[in-house]
C-alpha positions as YAML, in Angstrom:
chain: A
units: angstrom
residues:
- id: 1
  name: MET
  ca: [-24.47, 10.11, 22.52]
- id: 2
  name: ASN
  ca: [-26.68, 12.58, 24.26]
- id: 3
  name: VAL
  ca: [-25.68, 15.72, 25.65]
- id: 4
  name: GLY
  ca: [-24.88, 14.22, 28.99]
- id: 5
  name: GLN
  ca: [-22.85, 11.70, 28.13]
- id: 6
  name: GLN
  ca: [-20.82, 13.94, 25.69]
- id: 7
  name: LEU
  ca: [-20.23, 16.40, 28.69]
- id: 8
  name: ASN
  ca: [-19.17, 13.30, 31.01]
- id: 9
  name: LEU
  ca: [-16.81, 12.30, 28.16]
- id: 10
  name: ALA
  ca: [-15.12, 15.71, 28.07]
- id: 11
  name: LEU
  ca: [-14.66, 15.88, 31.80]
- id: 12
  name: LEU
  ca: [-13.08, 12.46, 31.69]
- id: 13
  name: ARG
  ca: [-10.86, 13.49, 28.74]
- id: 14
  name: HIS
  ca: [-9.55, 16.38, 30.90]
- id: 15
  name: LEU
  ca: [-8.83, 14.27, 33.82]
- id: 16
  name: LEU
  ca: [-6.89, 12.21, 31.19]
- id: 17
  name: GLY
  ca: [-5.16, 15.45, 29.78]
- id: 18
  name: PRO
  ca: [-2.09, 13.67, 28.63]
- id: 19
  name: ILE
  ca: [-3.59, 11.09, 26.40]
- id: 20
  name: ALA
  ca: [-6.75, 13.00, 25.32]
- id: 21
  name: PRO
  ca: [-5.41, 13.42, 21.90]
- id: 22
  name: TRP
  ca: [-5.19, 9.73, 21.50]
- id: 23
  name: LEU
  ca: [-8.58, 9.33, 23.07]
- id: 24
  name: ALA
  ca: [-9.92, 11.65, 20.37]
- id: 25
  name: ASP
  ca: [-8.30, 10.11, 17.75]
- id: 26
  name: PRO
  ca: [-10.52, 7.50, 15.89]
- id: 27
  name: ALA
  ca: [-7.39, 5.75, 14.87]
- id: 28
  name: THR
  ca: [-6.63, 4.69, 18.33]
- id: 29
  name: THR
  ca: [-7.62, 1.34, 19.62]
- id: 30
  name: ASP
  ca: [-5.81, 0.44, 22.84]
- id: 31
  name: ILE
  ca: [-3.73, 3.13, 25.34]
- id: 32
  name: PHE
  ca: [-1.82, 1.55, 28.17]
- id: 33
  name: VAL
  ca: [-0.34, 3.61, 30.96]
- id: 34
  name: TYR
  ca: [2.31, 2.00, 33.44]
- id: 35
  name: GLY
  ca: [2.98, 4.67, 36.01]
- id: 36
  name: HIS
  ca: [3.02, 8.35, 34.94]
- id: 37
  name: GLN
  ca: [5.85, 8.42, 32.15]
- id: 38
  name: ASP
  ca: [5.23, 5.11, 30.41]
- id: 39
  name: VAL
  ca: [2.54, 5.74, 27.67]
- id: 40
  name: PHE
  ca: [1.87, 3.54, 24.88]
- id: 41
  name: VAL
  ca: [-0.59, 3.57, 22.25]
- id: 42
  name: LYS
  ca: [-2.17, 1.16, 19.32]
- id: 43
  name: ARG
  ca: [-3.47, 2.36, 16.19]
- id: 44
  name: GLN
  ca: [-5.37, 0.29, 13.81]
- id: 45
  name: GLY
  ca: [-3.27, -1.57, 11.49]
- id: 46
  name: ARG
  ca: [0.15, -0.55, 13.41]
- id: 47
  name: ARG
  ca: [2.00, -1.87, 16.29]
- id: 48
  name: ILE
  ca: [2.24, -0.72, 19.60]
- id: 49
  name: GLU
  ca: [4.15, 2.57, 19.91]
- id: 50
  name: ARG
  ca: [5.59, 4.61, 22.92]
- id: 51
  name: ALA
  ca: [3.33, 7.92, 23.12]
- id: 52
  name: ALA
  ca: [5.00, 11.35, 23.73]
- id: 53
  name: ALA
  ca: [2.84, 11.86, 26.89]
- id: 54
  name: ALA
  ca: [3.23, 11.90, 30.70]
- id: 55
  name: TRP
  ca: [1.70, 13.43, 33.78]
- id: 56
  name: ARG
  ca: [4.14, 15.30, 35.89]
- id: 57
  name: SER
  ca: [4.21, 12.41, 38.82]
- id: 58
  name: ASP
  ca: [2.72, 9.20, 39.96]
- id: 59
  name: ALA
  ca: [0.48, 11.13, 42.35]
- id: 60
  name: ASP
  ca: [-0.97, 13.10, 39.59]
- id: 61
  name: LEU
  ca: [-1.93, 9.90, 37.80]
- id: 62
  name: MET
  ca: [-2.83, 8.65, 40.83]
- id: 63
  name: LEU
  ca: [-5.30, 11.47, 41.12]
- id: 64
  name: ALA
  ca: [-6.76, 11.18, 37.93]
- id: 65
  name: ALA
  ca: [-7.40, 7.36, 38.50]
- id: 66
  name: GLU
  ca: [-9.19, 8.18, 41.45]
- id: 67
  name: SER
  ca: [-11.12, 10.73, 39.63]
- id: 68
  name: ILE
  ca: [-12.27, 8.57, 37.19]
- id: 69
  name: ALA
  ca: [-13.48, 5.96, 39.48]
- id: 70
  name: GLU
  ca: [-15.49, 8.67, 41.47]
- id: 71
  name: HIS
  ca: [-17.11, 10.14, 38.27]
- id: 72
  name: ILE
  ca: [-18.28, 6.71, 37.15]
- id: 73
  name: ARG
  ca: [-19.26, 5.67, 40.51]
- id: 74
  name: ARG
  ca: [-16.90, 3.00, 41.23]
- id: 75
  name: ARG
  ca: [-14.58, 2.43, 44.13]
- id: 76
  name: LEU
  ca: [-10.76, 2.45, 43.81]
- id: 77
  name: ASP
  ca: [-8.68, 2.27, 47.01]
- id: 78
  name: PRO
  ca: [-6.47, 0.08, 48.61]
- id: 79
  name: ASP
  ca: [-9.36, -2.23, 49.84]
- id: 80
  name: HIS
  ca: [-10.39, -2.42, 46.02]
- id: 81
  name: PRO
  ca: [-7.61, -1.93, 44.02]
- id: 82
  name: ILE
  ca: [-8.83, -3.09, 40.56]
- id: 83
  name: LEU
  ca: [-11.45, -1.36, 38.41]
- id: 84
  name: ASP
  ca: [-12.93, -2.63, 35.18]
- id: 85
  name: SER
  ca: [-15.42, -0.56, 33.87]
- id: 86
  name: ARG
  ca: [-16.63, 1.56, 30.74]
- id: 87
  name: LEU
  ca: [-16.40, 5.30, 29.89]
- id: 88
  name: PRO
  ca: [-19.78, 6.93, 28.42]
- id: 89
  name: ASP
  ca: [-18.69, 6.36, 24.89]
- id: 90
  name: GLY
  ca: [-18.75, 2.45, 25.45]
- id: 91
  name: SER
  ca: [-14.70, 2.45, 25.70]
- id: 92
  name: ARG
  ca: [-13.56, -0.05, 28.25]
- id: 93
  name: VAL
  ca: [-11.51, 1.04, 31.26]
- id: 94
  name: ASN
  ca: [-9.32, -1.05, 33.59]
- id: 95
  name: ILE
  ca: [-7.18, 0.47, 36.59]
- id: 96
  name: VAL
  ca: [-4.79, -1.47, 39.13]
- id: 97
  name: ILE
  ca: [-3.15, 0.53, 41.92]
- id: 98
  name: PRO
  ca: [-1.01, -0.29, 44.87]
- id: 99
  name: PRO
  ca: [-1.03, -3.01, 46.66]
- id: 100
  name: CYS
  ca: [-1.76, -4.88, 43.40]
- id: 101
  name: TYR
  ca: [0.34, -2.41, 41.05]
- id: 102
  name: PRO
  ca: [3.19, -1.06, 43.77]
- id: 103
  name: GLN
  ca: [4.66, 1.00, 41.18]
- id: 104
  name: GLY
  ca: [1.60, 3.43, 41.35]
- id: 105
  name: ALA
  ca: [-1.26, 3.05, 38.68]
- id: 106
  name: CYS
  ca: [-1.70, 0.79, 35.64]
- id: 107
  name: VAL
  ca: [-4.23, 2.05, 33.27]
- id: 108
  name: SER
  ca: [-5.54, 0.29, 30.34]
- id: 109
  name: ILE
  ca: [-8.07, 1.86, 27.63]
- id: 110
  name: ARG
  ca: [-9.85, -0.09, 24.94]
- id: 111
  name: ILE
  ca: [-11.44, 2.15, 22.54]
- id: 112
  name: PHE
  ca: [-14.10, 0.74, 20.48]
- id: 113
  name: PRO
  ca: [-14.86, 2.64, 17.08]
- id: 114
  name: GLN
  ca: [-18.10, 4.97, 16.98]
- id: 115
  name: GLU
  ca: [-18.96, 3.65, 13.55]
- id: 116
  name: ARG
  ca: [-20.85, 0.49, 14.19]
- id: 117
  name: TYR
  ca: [-19.43, -2.27, 11.34]
- id: 118
  name: GLY
  ca: [-21.96, -4.15, 9.49]
- id: 119
  name: ALA
  ca: [-22.07, -7.28, 7.69]
- id: 120
  name: ALA
  ca: [-20.48, -5.97, 4.24]
- id: 121
  name: ASP
  ca: [-17.73, -4.76, 6.60]
- id: 122
  name: LEU
  ca: [-16.67, -8.03, 7.46]
- id: 123
  name: VAL
  ca: [-16.52, -9.09, 3.91]
- id: 124
  name: ARG
  ca: [-14.68, -5.79, 2.82]
- id: 125
  name: PHE
  ca: [-11.72, -6.37, 5.66]
- id: 126
  name: GLY
  ca: [-11.35, -9.95, 4.83]
- id: 127
  name: THR
  ca: [-12.86, -11.39, 8.00]
- id: 128
  name: LEU
  ca: [-14.83, -13.94, 5.78]
- id: 129
  name: ASP
  ca: [-16.22, -14.08, 2.43]
- id: 130
  name: GLU
  ca: [-19.97, -13.64, 1.01]
- id: 131
  name: THR
  ca: [-20.24, -17.65, 1.43]
- id: 132
  name: GLY
  ca: [-19.33, -17.69, 5.39]
- id: 133
  name: LEU
  ca: [-21.71, -14.43, 5.52]
- id: 134
  name: GLY
  ca: [-24.28, -16.53, 4.15]
- id: 135
  name: ILE
  ca: [-23.89, -19.38, 6.44]
- id: 136
  name: LEU
  ca: [-23.97, -17.16, 9.42]
- id: 137
  name: ARG
  ca: [-27.01, -15.74, 8.15]
- id: 138
  name: ALA
  ca: [-28.72, -19.11, 7.59]
- id: 139
  name: LEU
  ca: [-27.57, -20.33, 10.98]
- id: 140
  name: VAL
  ca: [-29.14, -17.27, 12.94]
- id: 141
  name: GLY
  ca: [-32.09, -17.26, 10.97]
- id: 142
  name: ALA
  ca: [-32.96, -20.84, 11.85]
- id: 143
  name: GLY
  ca: [-32.39, -19.99, 15.54]
- id: 144
  name: LYS
  ca: [-29.19, -22.11, 16.07]
- id: 145
  name: ASN
  ca: [-27.24, -21.64, 19.56]
- id: 146
  name: ILE
  ca: [-23.83, -19.89, 18.61]
- id: 147
  name: LEU
  ca: [-20.83, -19.77, 20.72]
- id: 148
  name: ILE
  ca: [-18.23, -17.16, 19.31]
- id: 149
  name: SER
  ca: [-14.76, -17.88, 20.38]
- id: 150
  name: GLY
  ca: [-11.42, -15.81, 20.30]
- id: 151
  name: GLY
  ca: [-8.53, -14.47, 22.07]
- id: 152
  name: THR
  ca: [-8.82, -10.71, 23.16]
- id: 153
  name: GLY
  ca: [-9.35, -8.39, 20.44]
- id: 154
  name: SER
  ca: [-10.28, -11.10, 17.83]
- id: 155
  name: GLY
  ca: [-13.36, -9.17, 16.87]
- id: 156
  name: LYS
  ca: [-15.88, -11.40, 19.17]
- id: 157
  name: THR
  ca: [-17.98, -8.60, 19.96]
- id: 158
  name: THR
  ca: [-18.28, -7.19, 16.57]
- id: 159
  name: LEU
  ca: [-19.12, -10.33, 15.10]
- id: 160
  name: LEU
  ca: [-22.07, -10.99, 18.03]
- id: 161
  name: ASN
  ca: [-23.19, -7.43, 17.12]
- id: 162
  name: ILE
  ca: [-23.63, -8.40, 13.52]
- id: 163
  name: LEU
  ca: [-25.10, -11.92, 14.03]
- id: 164
  name: GLY
  ca: [-27.72, -9.99, 16.44]
- id: 165
  name: GLY
  ca: [-28.57, -7.81, 13.12]
- id: 166
  name: PHE
  ca: [-29.52, -11.63, 11.52]
- id: 167
  name: ILE
  ca: [-32.33, -12.33, 14.14]
- id: 168
  name: PRO
  ca: [-35.61, -12.08, 12.24]
- id: 169
  name: ASP
  ca: [-38.21, -9.10, 13.11]
- id: 170
  name: GLY
  ca: [-40.74, -10.21, 15.44]
- id: 171
  name: GLU
  ca: [-38.71, -12.12, 17.87]
- id: 172
  name: ILE
  ca: [-37.79, -10.88, 21.41]
- id: 173
  name: VAL
  ca: [-33.98, -10.35, 22.28]
- id: 174
  name: VAL
  ca: [-32.88, -10.11, 25.89]
- id: 175
  name: THR
  ca: [-28.86, -9.09, 25.97]
- id: 176
  name: VAL
  ca: [-27.30, -9.60, 29.09]
- id: 177
  name: GLU
  ca: [-23.68, -7.99, 29.76]
- id: 178
  name: ASP
  ca: [-21.07, -6.53, 32.28]
- id: 179
  name: SER
  ca: [-20.83, -3.44, 30.26]
- id: 180
  name: ARG
  ca: [-22.83, -2.80, 27.32]
- id: 181
  name: GLU
  ca: [-21.25, -3.27, 24.15]
- id: 182
  name: ILE
  ca: [-24.04, -5.07, 22.19]
- id: 183
  name: HIS
  ca: [-26.37, -2.39, 20.12]
- id: 184
  name: LEU
  ca: [-28.95, -3.85, 18.04]
- id: 185
  name: SER
  ca: [-31.27, -1.55, 15.79]
- id: 186
  name: ARG
  ca: [-34.79, -3.54, 16.55]
- id: 187
  name: PRO
  ca: [-37.69, -2.45, 18.70]
- id: 188
  name: LEU
  ca: [-38.36, -6.05, 20.66]
- id: 189
  name: TRP
  ca: [-34.92, -5.68, 22.62]
- id: 190
  name: ALA
  ca: [-34.27, -5.66, 26.26]
- id: 191
  name: SER
  ca: [-30.43, -4.72, 27.29]
- id: 192
  name: LEU
  ca: [-29.82, -5.77, 30.86]
- id: 193
  name: GLU
  ca: [-26.38, -4.90, 32.51]
- id: 194
  name: SER
  ca: [-24.92, -6.01, 35.83]
- id: 195
  name: ARG
  ca: [-24.33, -3.67, 38.61]
- id: 196
  name: HIS
  ca: [-21.51, -3.79, 40.84]
- id: 197
  name: ALA
  ca: [-21.82, -3.23, 44.76]
- id: 198
  name: LEU
  ca: [-20.67, 0.17, 45.17]
- id: 199
  name: HIS
  ca: [-20.47, -0.07, 49.13]
- id: 200
  name: GLU
  ca: [-20.86, -3.00, 51.88]
- id: 201
  name: ASP
  ca: [-24.74, -2.56, 52.25]
- id: 202
  name: ASP
  ca: [-25.13, -2.66, 48.54]
- id: 203
  name: ARG
  ca: [-26.22, -5.45, 46.54]
- id: 204
  name: ALA
  ca: [-24.42, -6.54, 43.62]
- id: 205
  name: VAL
  ca: [-26.70, -7.81, 40.53]
- id: 206
  name: THR
  ca: [-24.62, -10.42, 38.81]
- id: 207
  name: LEU
  ca: [-24.64, -12.09, 35.24]
- id: 208
  name: GLN
  ca: [-26.15, -15.08, 36.74]
- id: 209
  name: ASP
  ca: [-28.99, -13.03, 38.29]
- id: 210
  name: LEU
  ca: [-29.75, -11.37, 34.84]
- id: 211
  name: VAL
  ca: [-29.35, -14.64, 32.94]
- id: 212
  name: ARG
  ca: [-32.28, -16.26, 35.35]
- id: 213
  name: ASN
  ca: [-34.31, -13.06, 34.83]
- id: 214
  name: SER
  ca: [-34.20, -13.02, 31.13]
- id: 215
  name: LEU
  ca: [-35.94, -16.11, 31.18]
- id: 216
  name: ARG
  ca: [-38.97, -14.81, 32.72]
- id: 217
  name: MET
  ca: [-39.33, -12.15, 30.12]
- id: 218
  name: ASN
  ca: [-40.28, -14.63, 27.27]
- id: 219
  name: PRO
  ca: [-37.45, -14.25, 24.81]
- id: 220
  name: LYS
  ca: [-36.97, -15.97, 21.89]
- id: 221
  name: TRP
  ca: [-33.21, -15.15, 22.06]
- id: 222
  name: VAL
  ca: [-30.97, -14.76, 24.93]
- id: 223
  name: ILE
  ca: [-27.81, -13.25, 24.34]
- id: 224
  name: VAL
  ca: [-25.01, -12.84, 26.72]
- id: 225
  name: GLY
  ca: [-21.96, -10.50, 25.82]
- id: 226
  name: GLU
  ca: [-19.49, -12.90, 27.27]
- id: 227
  name: VAL
  ca: [-19.98, -15.70, 29.69]
- id: 228
  name: ARG
  ca: [-16.76, -16.35, 32.28]
- id: 229
  name: GLY
  ca: [-18.66, -17.33, 35.27]
- id: 230
  name: ALA
  ca: [-21.36, -18.92, 37.26]
- id: 231
  name: GLU
  ca: [-23.91, -17.97, 34.67]
- id: 232
  name: ALA
  ca: [-22.81, -20.63, 31.99]
- id: 233
  name: LEU
  ca: [-24.96, -23.17, 33.73]
- id: 234
  name: ASP
  ca: [-28.06, -21.25, 33.87]
- id: 235
  name: LEU
  ca: [-27.05, -20.10, 30.21]
- id: 236
  name: ILE
  ca: [-26.65, -23.64, 28.71]
- id: 237
  name: ARG
  ca: [-30.17, -24.44, 30.46]
- id: 238
  name: ALA
  ca: [-31.40, -21.95, 28.69]
- id: 239
  name: PHE
  ca: [-30.32, -23.26, 25.40]
- id: 240
  name: ASN
  ca: [-31.38, -26.68, 26.27]
- id: 241
  name: THR
  ca: [-35.20, -25.61, 26.84]
- id: 242
  name: GLY
  ca: [-35.95, -23.92, 23.85]
- id: 243
  name: HIS
  ca: [-34.41, -20.71, 23.97]
- id: 244
  name: ALA
  ca: [-32.14, -19.60, 20.96]
- id: 245
  name: GLY
  ca: [-28.85, -17.75, 21.77]
- id: 246
  name: MET
  ca: [-25.38, -16.58, 21.52]
- id: 247
  name: SER
  ca: [-22.50, -15.85, 23.48]
- id: 248
  name: THR
  ca: [-18.85, -15.07, 23.34]
- id: 249
  name: LEU
  ca: [-16.08, -16.93, 25.36]
- id: 250
  name: HIS
  ca: [-12.22, -16.31, 25.48]
- id: 251
  name: ALA
  ca: [-10.73, -19.65, 23.68]
- id: 252
  name: ASN
  ca: [-7.88, -20.88, 21.48]
- id: 253
  name: SER
  ca: [-10.02, -22.89, 19.14]
- id: 254
  name: ALA
  ca: [-13.54, -24.01, 18.61]
- id: 255
  name: TYR
  ca: [-12.82, -27.09, 20.57]
- id: 256
  name: ASP
  ca: [-11.39, -25.40, 23.45]
- id: 257
  name: ALA
  ca: [-14.20, -22.97, 23.81]
- id: 258
  name: LEU
  ca: [-16.63, -26.06, 24.47]
- id: 259
  name: VAL
  ca: [-14.12, -27.23, 26.92]
- id: 260
  name: ALA
  ca: [-13.85, -23.77, 28.41]
- id: 261
  name: LEU
  ca: [-17.51, -23.83, 28.74]
- id: 262
  name: GLU
  ca: [-17.68, -27.09, 30.48]
- id: 263
  name: ASN
  ca: [-15.02, -25.81, 32.99]
- id: 264
  name: LEU
  ca: [-17.34, -23.01, 34.04]
- id: 265
  name: VAL
  ca: [-20.28, -24.83, 34.65]
- id: 266
  name: LEU
  ca: [-18.09, -27.30, 36.80]
- id: 267
  name: GLN
  ca: [-16.60, -24.53, 38.56]
- id: 268
  name: ALA
  ca: [-20.08, -23.55, 39.72]
- id: 269
  name: GLY
  ca: [-19.86, -25.93, 42.30]
- id: 270
  name: LEU
  ca: [-22.97, -27.60, 41.96]
- id: 271
  name: ASP
  ca: [-23.11, -31.37, 42.29]
- id: 272
  name: ILE
  ca: [-23.36, -32.23, 38.72]
- id: 273
  name: PRO
  ca: [-21.58, -35.25, 37.31]
- id: 274
  name: ALA
  ca: [-18.79, -34.31, 34.76]
- id: 275
  name: ARG
  ca: [-20.25, -36.53, 32.10]
- id: 276
  name: ALA
  ca: [-23.47, -34.79, 32.50]
- id: 277
  name: VAL
  ca: [-22.21, -31.55, 32.04]
- id: 278
  name: LYS
  ca: [-20.64, -32.67, 28.84]
- id: 279
  name: GLU
  ca: [-23.97, -33.97, 27.50]
- id: 280
  name: LEU
  ca: [-25.58, -30.37, 28.46]
- id: 281
  name: VAL
  ca: [-23.13, -28.33, 26.70]
- id: 282
  name: SER
  ca: [-23.00, -30.73, 23.63]
- id: 283
  name: ARG
  ca: [-26.69, -30.42, 23.50]
- id: 284
  name: ALA
  ca: [-26.96, -26.76, 24.46]
- id: 285
  name: ILE
  ca: [-24.36, -25.38, 21.81]
- id: 286
  name: GLN
  ca: [-24.98, -26.16, 18.12]
- id: 287
  name: VAL
  ca: [-22.45, -23.76, 16.24]
- id: 288
  name: VAL
  ca: [-19.20, -22.70, 17.30]
- id: 289
  name: VAL
  ca: [-17.51, -19.74, 15.13]
- id: 290
  name: HIS
  ca: [-13.74, -19.07, 16.04]
- id: 291
  name: VAL
  ca: [-12.28, -15.76, 15.09]
- id: 292
  name: SER
  ca: [-8.27, -15.04, 15.25]
- id: 293
  name: HIS
  ca: [-6.38, -11.74, 15.50]
- id: 294
  name: PHE
  ca: [-3.38, -11.76, 13.10]
- id: 295
  name: PRO
  ca: [0.03, -10.00, 13.38]
- id: 296
  name: ASP
  ca: [-0.79, -7.54, 10.34]
- id: 297
  name: ASP
  ca: [-3.92, -6.59, 12.57]
- id: 298
  name: SER
  ca: [-6.69, -8.30, 10.34]
- id: 299
  name: ARG
  ca: [-9.20, -10.58, 11.73]
- id: 300
  name: LYS
  ca: [-10.55, -13.82, 10.34]
- id: 301
  name: VAL
  ca: [-13.20, -16.22, 10.88]
- id: 302
  name: MET
  ca: [-11.24, -19.47, 11.34]
- id: 303
  name: GLU
  ca: [-13.96, -21.85, 11.64]
- id: 304
  name: ILE
  ca: [-17.47, -22.42, 11.60]
- id: 305
  name: ALA
  ca: [-18.45, -25.99, 13.33]
- id: 306
  name: GLU
  ca: [-21.21, -27.77, 13.93]
- id: 307
  name: VAL
  ca: [-21.71, -29.74, 17.23]
- id: 308
  name: ARG
  ca: [-22.86, -33.24, 16.66]
- id: 309
  name: GLY
  ca: [-22.98, -34.37, 20.07]
- id: 310
  name: LEU
  ca: [-20.02, -36.68, 21.81]
- id: 311
  name: ASP
  ca: [-18.06, -39.01, 20.29]
- id: 312
  name: THR
  ca: [-19.06, -42.05, 22.40]
- id: 313
  name: GLU
  ca: [-17.18, -44.55, 20.54]
- id: 314
  name: THR
  ca: [-13.83, -43.08, 20.81]
- id: 315
  name: ALA
  ca: [-14.05, -42.81, 24.57]
- id: 316
  name: PRO
  ca: [-17.17, -44.05, 25.82]
- id: 317
  name: ALA
  ca: [-16.64, -43.05, 29.49]
- id: 318
  name: PHE
  ca: [-15.24, -39.73, 28.72]
- id: 319
  name: PRO
  ca: [-16.03, -38.90, 25.24]
- id: 320
  name: PRO
  ca: [-14.82, -35.77, 23.56]
- id: 321
  name: TYR
  ca: [-17.01, -33.20, 21.48]
- id: 322
  name: ARG
  ca: [-17.74, -34.25, 17.89]
- id: 323
  name: LEU
  ca: [-16.90, -30.84, 15.90]
- id: 324
  name: ILE
  ca: [-17.72, -31.04, 12.32]
- id: 325
  name: PRO
  ca: [-16.32, -28.12, 10.23]
- id: 326
  name: LEU
  ca: [-18.75, -26.77, 8.04]
- id: 327
  name: TYR
  ca: [-16.42, -23.61, 6.91]
- id: 328
  name: GLN
  ca: [-12.91, -22.91, 7.27]
- id: 329
  name: PHE
  ca: [-9.92, -20.39, 6.75]
- id: 330
  name: GLY
  ca: [-6.82, -22.31, 5.23]
- id: 331
  name: PHE
  ca: [-3.85, -19.76, 6.31]
- id: 332
  name: GLY
  ca: [-1.35, -20.13, 3.73]
- id: 333
  name: GLY
  ca: [1.58, -17.79, 5.50]
- id: 334
  name: LEU
  ca: [2.45, -14.13, 5.37]
- id: 335
  name: ASP
  ca: [3.39, -12.31, 2.37]
- id: 336
  name: GLY
  ca: [6.74, -9.94, 1.94]
- id: 337
  name: ALA
  ca: [4.70, -7.15, 3.73]
- id: 338
  name: GLY
  ca: [3.57, -9.33, 6.44]
- id: 339
  name: ALA
  ca: [-0.14, -9.50, 5.10]
- id: 340
  name: VAL
  ca: [-2.10, -12.86, 6.03]
- id: 341
  name: GLN
  ca: [-2.69, -14.94, 2.82]
- id: 342
  name: GLY
  ca: [-4.93, -17.78, 2.62]
- id: 343
  name: ARG
  ca: [-8.51, -18.96, 1.38]
- id: 344
  name: PHE
  ca: [-12.02, -19.41, 3.18]
- id: 345
  name: VAL
  ca: [-13.43, -23.04, 2.03]
- id: 346
  name: ALA
  ca: [-16.98, -24.49, 2.73]
- id: 347
  name: VAL
  ca: [-16.45, -27.51, 3.62]
- id: 348
  name: GLU
  ca: [-19.65, -29.57, 4.02]
- id: 349
  name: PRO
  ca: [-23.32, -28.52, 4.61]
- id: 350
  name: PRO
  ca: [-24.88, -29.03, 8.54]
- id: 351
  name: SER
  ca: [-26.60, -32.13, 9.62]
- id: 352
  name: PHE
  ca: [-29.82, -29.85, 9.75]
- id: 353
  name: LEU
  ca: [-30.06, -28.88, 6.10]
- id: 354
  name: GLU
  ca: [-33.28, -30.29, 5.51]
- id: 355
  name: GLU
  ca: [-34.64, -28.37, 8.58]
- id: 356
  name: LEU
  ca: [-33.23, -25.16, 7.10]
- id: 357
  name: ARG
  ca: [-35.31, -25.87, 3.68]
- id: 358
  name: LEU
  ca: [-38.22, -26.65, 5.43]
- id: 359
  name: LYS
  ca: [-38.48, -23.57, 7.33]
- id: 360
  name: ASN
  ca: [-37.52, -21.51, 4.11]
- id: 361
  name: ILE
  ca: [-34.40, -20.06, 5.36]
- id: 362
  name: PRO
  ca: [-32.33, -18.46, 2.52]
- id: 363
  name: LEU
  ca: [-29.45, -20.76, 2.01]
- id: 364
  name: PRO
  ca: [-25.90, -19.82, 0.88]
- id: 365
  name: GLU
  ca: [-25.27, -20.93, -2.91]
- id: 366
  name: VAL
  ca: [-22.64, -23.77, -1.47]
- id: 367
  name: TRP
  ca: [-25.58, -25.35, 0.32]
- id: 368
  name: GLN
  ca: [-28.05, -25.16, -2.65]
...
């Protein structure tokens, strides 16, 4: 963080005075403000707790919210009552005011750790084991298109950053995000961010605009931080035309992630038959990695699954996706202290195993 960003962060913490101690605490992951007196904090490995913090009045909280919006050059007023952006340190801030939140101001802050986690940390935290890590490293090394699915706070972006670190040197990477959360340590990397319209005459630059432009930058990899709108169609078109890529998406399972991506394409409003969309998705996404967040605050890679087209034998008219598990976490319940029990299992090798061998991709021991 440069000096300007440090000054900006210091000013914002001043504006958010009552919760400044929690903003500065490295163990804090989330802060929730529901009016001037109701402040809650979540720390790593602990449940949400009420914080001994308050503003003097709802008017003071509203002034703080408006000042934050002005400071980060975003509108926040009755005509634009929702703000979703990031702070200079990368933390996400969401603010809702009247008329959408009649009680005053509702502020949610998600704080990302300043220390970037690496591949070894995933094993140390029990997110997966060495075998799973080796499988993911091989899939990225082979340039497979990967969709990471999971719920809010499940570790999708952390995993995306780590997988990005597996991309071979010498390959051009373009990342596309609403707010920059992807950090890659490589020279051949262009990081693009969308832009909101600040006033009526201003023009927004959407994720869809950026995905389309990224293809003109001659990338090997196109990585979208989170796909959630019309950019889905451009993304799967890119994946179907020789570009490698990754993205995250909110879903409750690996299969649901493919269905959610399909629905995003259909919602784009283009005249594409639903069956054709399924075909596009089944060819564009080669691997789905699903992650989950458990009550003990642990994250687990629940499944790494290969997409093997559509199951036309089951339902020829509108076939489901064929997902073959390569690696899974077998949930074994909770122990007496509430910690998750279970074990990781390599299920079967991918259909493209021989391709990996021909490309001299280092393989996990279980595939050798």
